Amino acid sequence: MTMSMLNLQKYFPSLPFYLILCLWPLHLMAREVTIPIGVVLDLNSPIGSMANSCIWMAHHDFYKQHPRFQTRLDLRTRNSGGDTVKAAYAAFDLITKEKVKAIIGPQKSEQARHVINLGRELGIPIISFSATSPSLSPAHTPIFIRMAQNDSSQVKAIAAIVEAYGWREVVLIYENTEYGNGLVPHLIDALDAVDTKVPYRSVIDPIFEESHILEELENLKENSTRIFIVHMTGEHGSRFFSAVEKAGMMSEGYGWIVTEGLSVELDPSALERMDNMQGVLGVRTIVRNNEKLDDFKKRWKTLSFMENNIKYHAYRTHTITLFGLWAYDTVWALAMAVENATNYGKQSASLVNAILATKFQGLSGYVDLKGGQLESSVVEVFNVIGHKERIIGYWSPKRGLFQDDQEKQKVRQPVWPGYTMDQPPKLRFGVPVRKGFTEFVKVETIFNTTKVSGFVVDVFLEVLKALPFSVSYEFVPLENYGALAGPIANNKSMKFDAGVGDITIVYDRTNYLNFTLPYLESVVSMVVSMKHDEKRNMWVFLKPLSWGLWLTTGAALVLIGFVVWFLEHRSNNTAFRGTPKQQLGIVFWFSFSTLVFAHRERLVSNWSRGLLIIWIFVVLIITQSYTASLTSMLTIESLQPEFIDIKEIKRNNYFVGYQNQSFVKTILINELGFNESQLKAYNTPEEYHEALSKGTNNGGVAAIFDESPYINVFLSKYDTGYATVGPFYKTNGLAFAFPPQSPLVPYFSRALLNVIEDKDKFEGIKNKYFSTRIVSKDQSTSILDSQGLTVNSFAGLFIITTIASFVSFTFYVFTFLYSQ
């Protein structure tokens, strides 16, 4: 027996107990207090109509399960008609005239902002199940309670999807409302955390006609980015995706992600909307199935809407959505809080505190409003296929993206727009169609199928495997190799996403290209023909010494002969006396005889003897060096280049060659000073050989200028008769080219470095396409820039000889003058 029953028996002791039991329900009804609660919804919209039905079902279910509660919510509904002013007026009317103690709604974030301000001034709690914009914060406005999750709770899940597919650039498309604008800063921050850029944002005004939307979509098609994140409500999202379908952007190569605002409203029964969203990915708070929810769904489909049972609105949606479940749980939370609140009529804060303290298992999941809103929970990732949704993964704050524990992949394979399994965007890689040097890139057409191969392509394919994400791609042959950089640099006319070819990194190109790390080193050198006529030259004996060294040696001989004669002629009567002609002959005879050590004159001066010792040592070194060099020339076949000096080629106005469409032409004109009329373009190693073979007098060229990788290929085919001279210009190597500020470059560079550091793999690719006869730079033919031994080779010896001669001469003169 309850305390209330005991009180009845106390005041009416004569009443029988069975009569007290009969009067007990009347006693409860007499004590039940109705609490006026306002409801502001757009009853003309599918969401508003569905939410209204859920609210009344929740009201019925709650008091059916709690018949003894002393309080009862008195719901008073107003239709905002989707208008912000009407919503604010309806809230004001409910508060001032109906004296409601709380308001459920309104439906949209923009409407909620005005109603929240009104509730704050009048001290009335505002409880919304659909105003999810992050710009509305329960922390800043305690009177506002959100029976939903903040939209910002989904941004990390979206960013995780973007990261999983390796998308480095996405375009945001959102409606120009409080709801649409509120999420953008949070979404950009989340994407930035996974190194994904937002190069463009498209704002769609709700009042836009379809023609305006199509015009904006055409602008988006001109950009290179093919991945879009759409943040809209179902009302505007439906019209938008209808326009996307008409614009041809729901086809292969495009990727679309919708936020929760649109995904919670997706209705598999609404065939029109689903037909426009084939291949779309979406995120949505997961709702765990349970017995209570299953029962509610059955009643939702089968209950008759009789006016004397439950007050339903006449219009109903086909299926229940998460907004409907949140609306249902809102009524339960408010009913519990009203029952538990004290002094609810005088102090609204107690009702707010009671709501925040409410915890229960609702239809949408576990309800805990201690933070003023529902906390983040597990998000499901779905893929629209046909007229159904397929769950391909989940996301949680602790685990990130995941699916079944047995699966290694974070998400299952989706079906993308265009009913394809190829992940968007389908990157287009431009490859040059080369006429020669196809070892680097070779494009063939076999049975209407384009086949791309070569050293550069194989390296690039290994780089794709080393990327931390998968890439869908196609190779696009490009006939004009010289224009390979052009389309990449121009965003509006860009036809492909990267240049996969033997592209040299030079400073000028960095103004409109973004390069990866180089995969091959490169310098500009000169290839010349070799000549074989040294043995047949009757003056070959002069070749070992340069003309400068011959003249310096002759001058030294004369100097030594004169100094020795000067030191000896006064004291040595037998050898250094005679007529002036005889003495002049003695000077030359003595000095030149020392070259073969045939001098017989007896020296009496110590200064002469010392000087002669030094000179004989010098002669010995020079003669030995001369003998070795001449022996080498006469016994070994010495191949000498026809030209080693660019100045000689320019002075004689000889033609020179270069590879067609190569930047080397610019180097020849601007850096090396050639006239453009002297230049001839060639395409293949065979053409190089023919031009060099003809020579300067038969329509050929004196030299071919090219980069070292191509010269090595040429020398591997024609390894005799040619030599390299140089280098004349240092480049930064060969690399892959991307558009300016491309976010893919760091990932491709790291993957390329990984491939290059795998020596076995990288060398295996090189050996596959390049002959092993290609020699490295340090093993190539050595070309001497000199015409033989030079003065510099013996400068020290000549200096010593000169000093010794001067000292001997000076001391002798000083001694002679002193003695006289």
PDB file of N, CA, C and O in Angstrom, residues 594-625:
ATOM      1  N   THR A 594     124.042  19.327 -73.668  1.00  0.00           N
ATOM      2  CA  THR A 594     123.580  18.795 -72.362  1.00  0.00           C
ATOM      3  C   THR A 594     122.287  18.004 -72.495  1.00  0.00           C
ATOM      4  O   THR A 594     121.951  17.202 -71.618  1.00  0.00           O
ATOM      5  N   LEU A 595     121.542  18.266 -73.583  1.00  0.00           N
ATOM      6  CA  LEU A 595     120.270  17.539 -73.760  1.00  0.00           C
ATOM      7  C   LEU A 595     120.508  16.048 -73.909  1.00  0.00           C
ATOM      8  O   LEU A 595     119.665  15.230 -73.511  1.00  0.00           O
ATOM      9  N   VAL A 596     121.675  15.691 -74.521  1.00  0.00           N
ATOM     10  CA  VAL A 596     121.980  14.270 -74.699  1.00  0.00           C
ATOM     11  C   VAL A 596     123.220  13.893 -73.883  1.00  0.00           C
ATOM     12  O   VAL A 596     123.826  12.854 -74.148  1.00  0.00           O
ATOM     13  N   PHE A 597     123.542  14.769 -72.957  1.00  0.00           N
ATOM     14  CA  PHE A 597     124.673  14.528 -72.055  1.00  0.00           C
ATOM     15  C   PHE A 597     125.980  14.297 -72.835  1.00  0.00           C
ATOM     16  O   PHE A 597     126.793  13.444 -72.481  1.00  0.00           O
ATOM     17  N   ALA A 598     126.168  15.079 -73.935  1.00  0.00           N
ATOM     18  CA  ALA A 598     127.361  14.916 -74.802  1.00  0.00           C
ATOM     19  C   ALA A 598     128.392  16.023 -74.588  1.00  0.00           C
ATOM     20  O   ALA A 598     129.353  16.132 -75.353  1.00  0.00           O
ATOM     21  N   HIS A 599     128.241  16.856 -73.588  1.00  0.00           N
ATOM     22  CA  HIS A 599     129.201  17.948 -73.364  1.00  0.00           C
ATOM     23  C   HIS A 599     130.532  17.355 -72.844  1.00  0.00           C
ATOM     24  O   HIS A 599     130.521  16.445 -72.008  1.00  0.00           O
ATOM     25  N   ARG A 600     131.656  17.904 -73.391  1.00  0.00           N
ATOM     26  CA  ARG A 600     132.992  17.398 -73.001  1.00  0.00           C
ATOM     27  C   ARG A 600     133.845  18.494 -72.346  1.00  0.00           C
ATOM     28  O   ARG A 600     134.969  18.248 -71.919  1.00  0.00           O
ATOM     29  N   GLU A 601     133.355  19.716 -72.305  1.00  0.00           N
ATOM     30  CA  GLU A 601     134.138  20.825 -71.759  1.00  0.00           C
ATOM     31  C   GLU A 601     134.343  20.653 -70.264  1.00  0.00           C
ATOM     32  O   GLU A 601     133.423  20.286 -69.537  1.00  0.00           O
ATOM     33  N   ARG A 602     135.605  20.952 -69.875  1.00  0.00           N
ATOM     34  CA  ARG A 602     135.958  20.850 -68.438  1.00  0.00           C
ATOM     35  C   ARG A 602     135.647  22.194 -67.778  1.00  0.00           C
ATOM     36  O   ARG A 602     136.074  23.227 -68.241  1.00  0.00           O
ATOM     37  N   LEU A 603     134.878  22.128 -66.681  1.00  0.00           N
ATOM     38  CA  LEU A 603     134.492  23.325 -65.947  1.00  0.00           C
ATOM     39  C   LEU A 603     135.391  23.503 -64.732  1.00  0.00           C
ATOM     40  O   LEU A 603     135.689  22.546 -64.004  1.00  0.00           O
ATOM     41  N   VAL A 604     135.782  24.752 -64.495  1.00  0.00           N
ATOM     42  CA  VAL A 604     136.688  25.019 -63.376  1.00  0.00           C
ATOM     43  C   VAL A 604     136.006  25.812 -62.271  1.00  0.00           C
ATOM     44  O   VAL A 604     136.457  25.824 -61.127  1.00  0.00           O
ATOM     45  N   SER A 605     134.877  26.490 -62.595  1.00  0.00           N
ATOM     46  CA  SER A 605     134.203  27.309 -61.583  1.00  0.00           C
ATOM     47  C   SER A 605     133.180  26.446 -60.826  1.00  0.00           C
ATOM     48  O   SER A 605     132.418  25.677 -61.414  1.00  0.00           O
ATOM     49  N   ASN A 606     133.230  26.593 -59.517  1.00  0.00           N
ATOM     50  CA  ASN A 606     132.249  25.858 -58.681  1.00  0.00           C
ATOM     51  C   ASN A 606     130.814  26.309 -58.969  1.00  0.00           C
ATOM     52  O   ASN A 606     129.877  25.527 -58.885  1.00  0.00           O
ATOM     53  N   TRP A 607     130.657  27.594 -59.287  1.00  0.00           N
ATOM     54  CA  TRP A 607     129.303  28.079 -59.622  1.00  0.00           C
ATOM     55  C   TRP A 607     128.797  27.411 -60.899  1.00  0.00           C
ATOM     56  O   TRP A 607     127.620  27.036 -60.997  1.00  0.00           O
ATOM     57  N   SER A 608     129.666  27.240 -61.858  1.00  0.00           N
ATOM     58  CA  SER A 608     129.270  26.569 -63.105  1.00  0.00           C
ATOM     59  C   SER A 608     128.913  25.120 -62.851  1.00  0.00           C
ATOM     60  O   SER A 608     127.934  24.588 -63.414  1.00  0.00           O
ATOM     61  N   ARG A 609     129.721  24.457 -62.042  1.00  0.00           N
ATOM     62  CA  ARG A 609     129.449  23.037 -61.760  1.00  0.00           C
ATOM     63  C   ARG A 609     128.097  22.858 -61.053  1.00  0.00           C
ATOM     64  O   ARG A 609     127.329  21.946 -61.371  1.00  0.00           O
ATOM     65  N   GLY A 610     127.829  23.739 -60.066  1.00  0.00           N
ATOM     66  CA  GLY A 610     126.535  23.631 -59.347  1.00  0.00           C
ATOM     67  C   GLY A 610     125.346  23.878 -60.246  1.00  0.00           C
ATOM     68  O   GLY A 610     124.324  23.168 -60.187  1.00  0.00           O
ATOM     69  N   LEU A 611     125.473  24.909 -61.112  1.00  0.00           N
ATOM     70  CA  LEU A 611     124.386  25.211 -62.040  1.00  0.00           C
ATOM     71  C   LEU A 611     124.180  24.068 -63.028  1.00  0.00           C
ATOM     72  O   LEU A 611     123.031  23.719 -63.375  1.00  0.00           O
ATOM     73  N   LEU A 612     125.308  23.455 -63.484  1.00  0.00           N
ATOM     74  CA  LEU A 612     125.195  22.360 -64.441  1.00  0.00           C
ATOM     75  C   LEU A 612     124.510  21.150 -63.830  1.00  0.00           C
ATOM     76  O   LEU A 612     123.742  20.441 -64.500  1.00  0.00           O
ATOM     77  N   ILE A 613     124.778  20.905 -62.557  1.00  0.00           N
ATOM     78  CA  ILE A 613     124.119  19.766 -61.873  1.00  0.00           C
ATOM     79  C   ILE A 613     122.596  19.957 -61.870  1.00  0.00           C
ATOM     80  O   ILE A 613     121.824  19.024 -62.164  1.00  0.00           O
ATOM     81  N   ILE A 614     122.181  21.164 -61.542  1.00  0.00           N
ATOM     82  CA  ILE A 614     120.732  21.447 -61.510  1.00  0.00           C
ATOM     83  C   ILE A 614     120.134  21.294 -62.900  1.00  0.00           C
ATOM     84  O   ILE A 614     119.071  20.679 -63.084  1.00  0.00           O
ATOM     85  N   TRP A 615     120.819  21.851 -63.904  1.00  0.00           N
ATOM     86  CA  TRP A 615     120.291  21.794 -65.265  1.00  0.00           C
ATOM     87  C   TRP A 615     120.216  20.370 -65.811  1.00  0.00           C
ATOM     88  O   TRP A 615     119.252  19.991 -66.466  1.00  0.00           O
ATOM     89  N   ILE A 616     121.230  19.555 -65.518  1.00  0.00           N
ATOM     90  CA  ILE A 616     121.199  18.157 -65.976  1.00  0.00           C
ATOM     91  C   ILE A 616     120.019  17.410 -65.348  1.00  0.00           C
ATOM     92  O   ILE A 616     119.367  16.573 -65.996  1.00  0.00           O
ATOM     93  N   PHE A 617     119.708  17.726 -64.116  1.00  0.00           N
ATOM     94  CA  PHE A 617     118.552  17.099 -63.447  1.00  0.00           C
ATOM     95  C   PHE A 617     117.249  17.488 -64.164  1.00  0.00           C
ATOM     96  O   PHE A 617     116.372  16.646 -64.405  1.00  0.00           O
ATOM     97  N   VAL A 618     117.166  18.788 -64.543  1.00  0.00           N
ATOM     98  CA  VAL A 618     115.979  19.249 -65.263  1.00  0.00           C
ATOM     99  C   VAL A 618     115.888  18.567 -66.625  1.00  0.00           C
ATOM    100  O   VAL A 618     114.825  18.098 -67.038  1.00  0.00           O
ATOM    101  N   VAL A 619     117.001  18.501 -67.327  1.00  0.00           N
ATOM    102  CA  VAL A 619     117.022  17.873 -68.649  1.00  0.00           C
ATOM    103  C   VAL A 619     116.626  16.409 -68.555  1.00  0.00           C
ATOM    104  O   VAL A 619     115.903  15.876 -69.409  1.00  0.00           O
ATOM    105  N   LEU A 620     117.103  15.755 -67.512  1.00  0.00           N
ATOM    106  CA  LEU A 620     116.783  14.337 -67.341  1.00  0.00           C
ATOM    107  C   LEU A 620     115.274  14.129 -67.222  1.00  0.00           C
ATOM    108  O   LEU A 620     114.692  13.229 -67.853  1.00  0.00           O
ATOM    109  N   ILE A 621     114.626  14.957 -66.417  1.00  0.00           N
ATOM    110  CA  ILE A 621     113.173  14.810 -66.221  1.00  0.00           C
ATOM    111  C   ILE A 621     112.431  15.116 -67.510  1.00  0.00           C
ATOM    112  O   ILE A 621     111.501  14.380 -67.921  1.00  0.00           O
ATOM    113  N   ILE A 622     112.823  16.186 -68.216  1.00  0.00           N
ATOM    114  CA  ILE A 622     112.122  16.565 -69.446  1.00  0.00           C
ATOM    115  C   ILE A 622     112.300  15.487 -70.520  1.00  0.00           C
ATOM    116  O   ILE A 622     111.335  15.096 -71.201  1.00  0.00           O
ATOM    117  N   THR A 623     113.504  15.001 -70.685  1.00  0.00           N
ATOM    118  CA  THR A 623     113.740  13.998 -71.719  1.00  0.00           C
ATOM    119  C   THR A 623     113.027  12.689 -71.423  1.00  0.00           C
ATOM    120  O   THR A 623     112.507  12.032 -72.341  1.00  0.00           O
ATOM    121  N   GLN A 624     113.008  12.283 -70.146  1.00  0.00           N
ATOM    122  CA  GLN A 624     112.303  11.059 -69.793  1.00  0.00           C
ATOM    123  C   GLN A 624     110.799  11.207 -70.060  1.00  0.00           C
ATOM    124  O   GLN A 624     110.150  10.283 -70.558  1.00  0.00           O
ATOM    125  N   SER A 625     110.238  12.355 -69.699  1.00  0.00           N
ATOM    126  CA  SER A 625     108.813  12.592 -69.943  1.00  0.00           C
ATOM    127  C   SER A 625     108.517  12.628 -71.427  1.00  0.00           C
ATOM    128  O   SER A 625     107.499  12.081 -71.893  1.00  0.00           O
TER     129      SER A 625
END
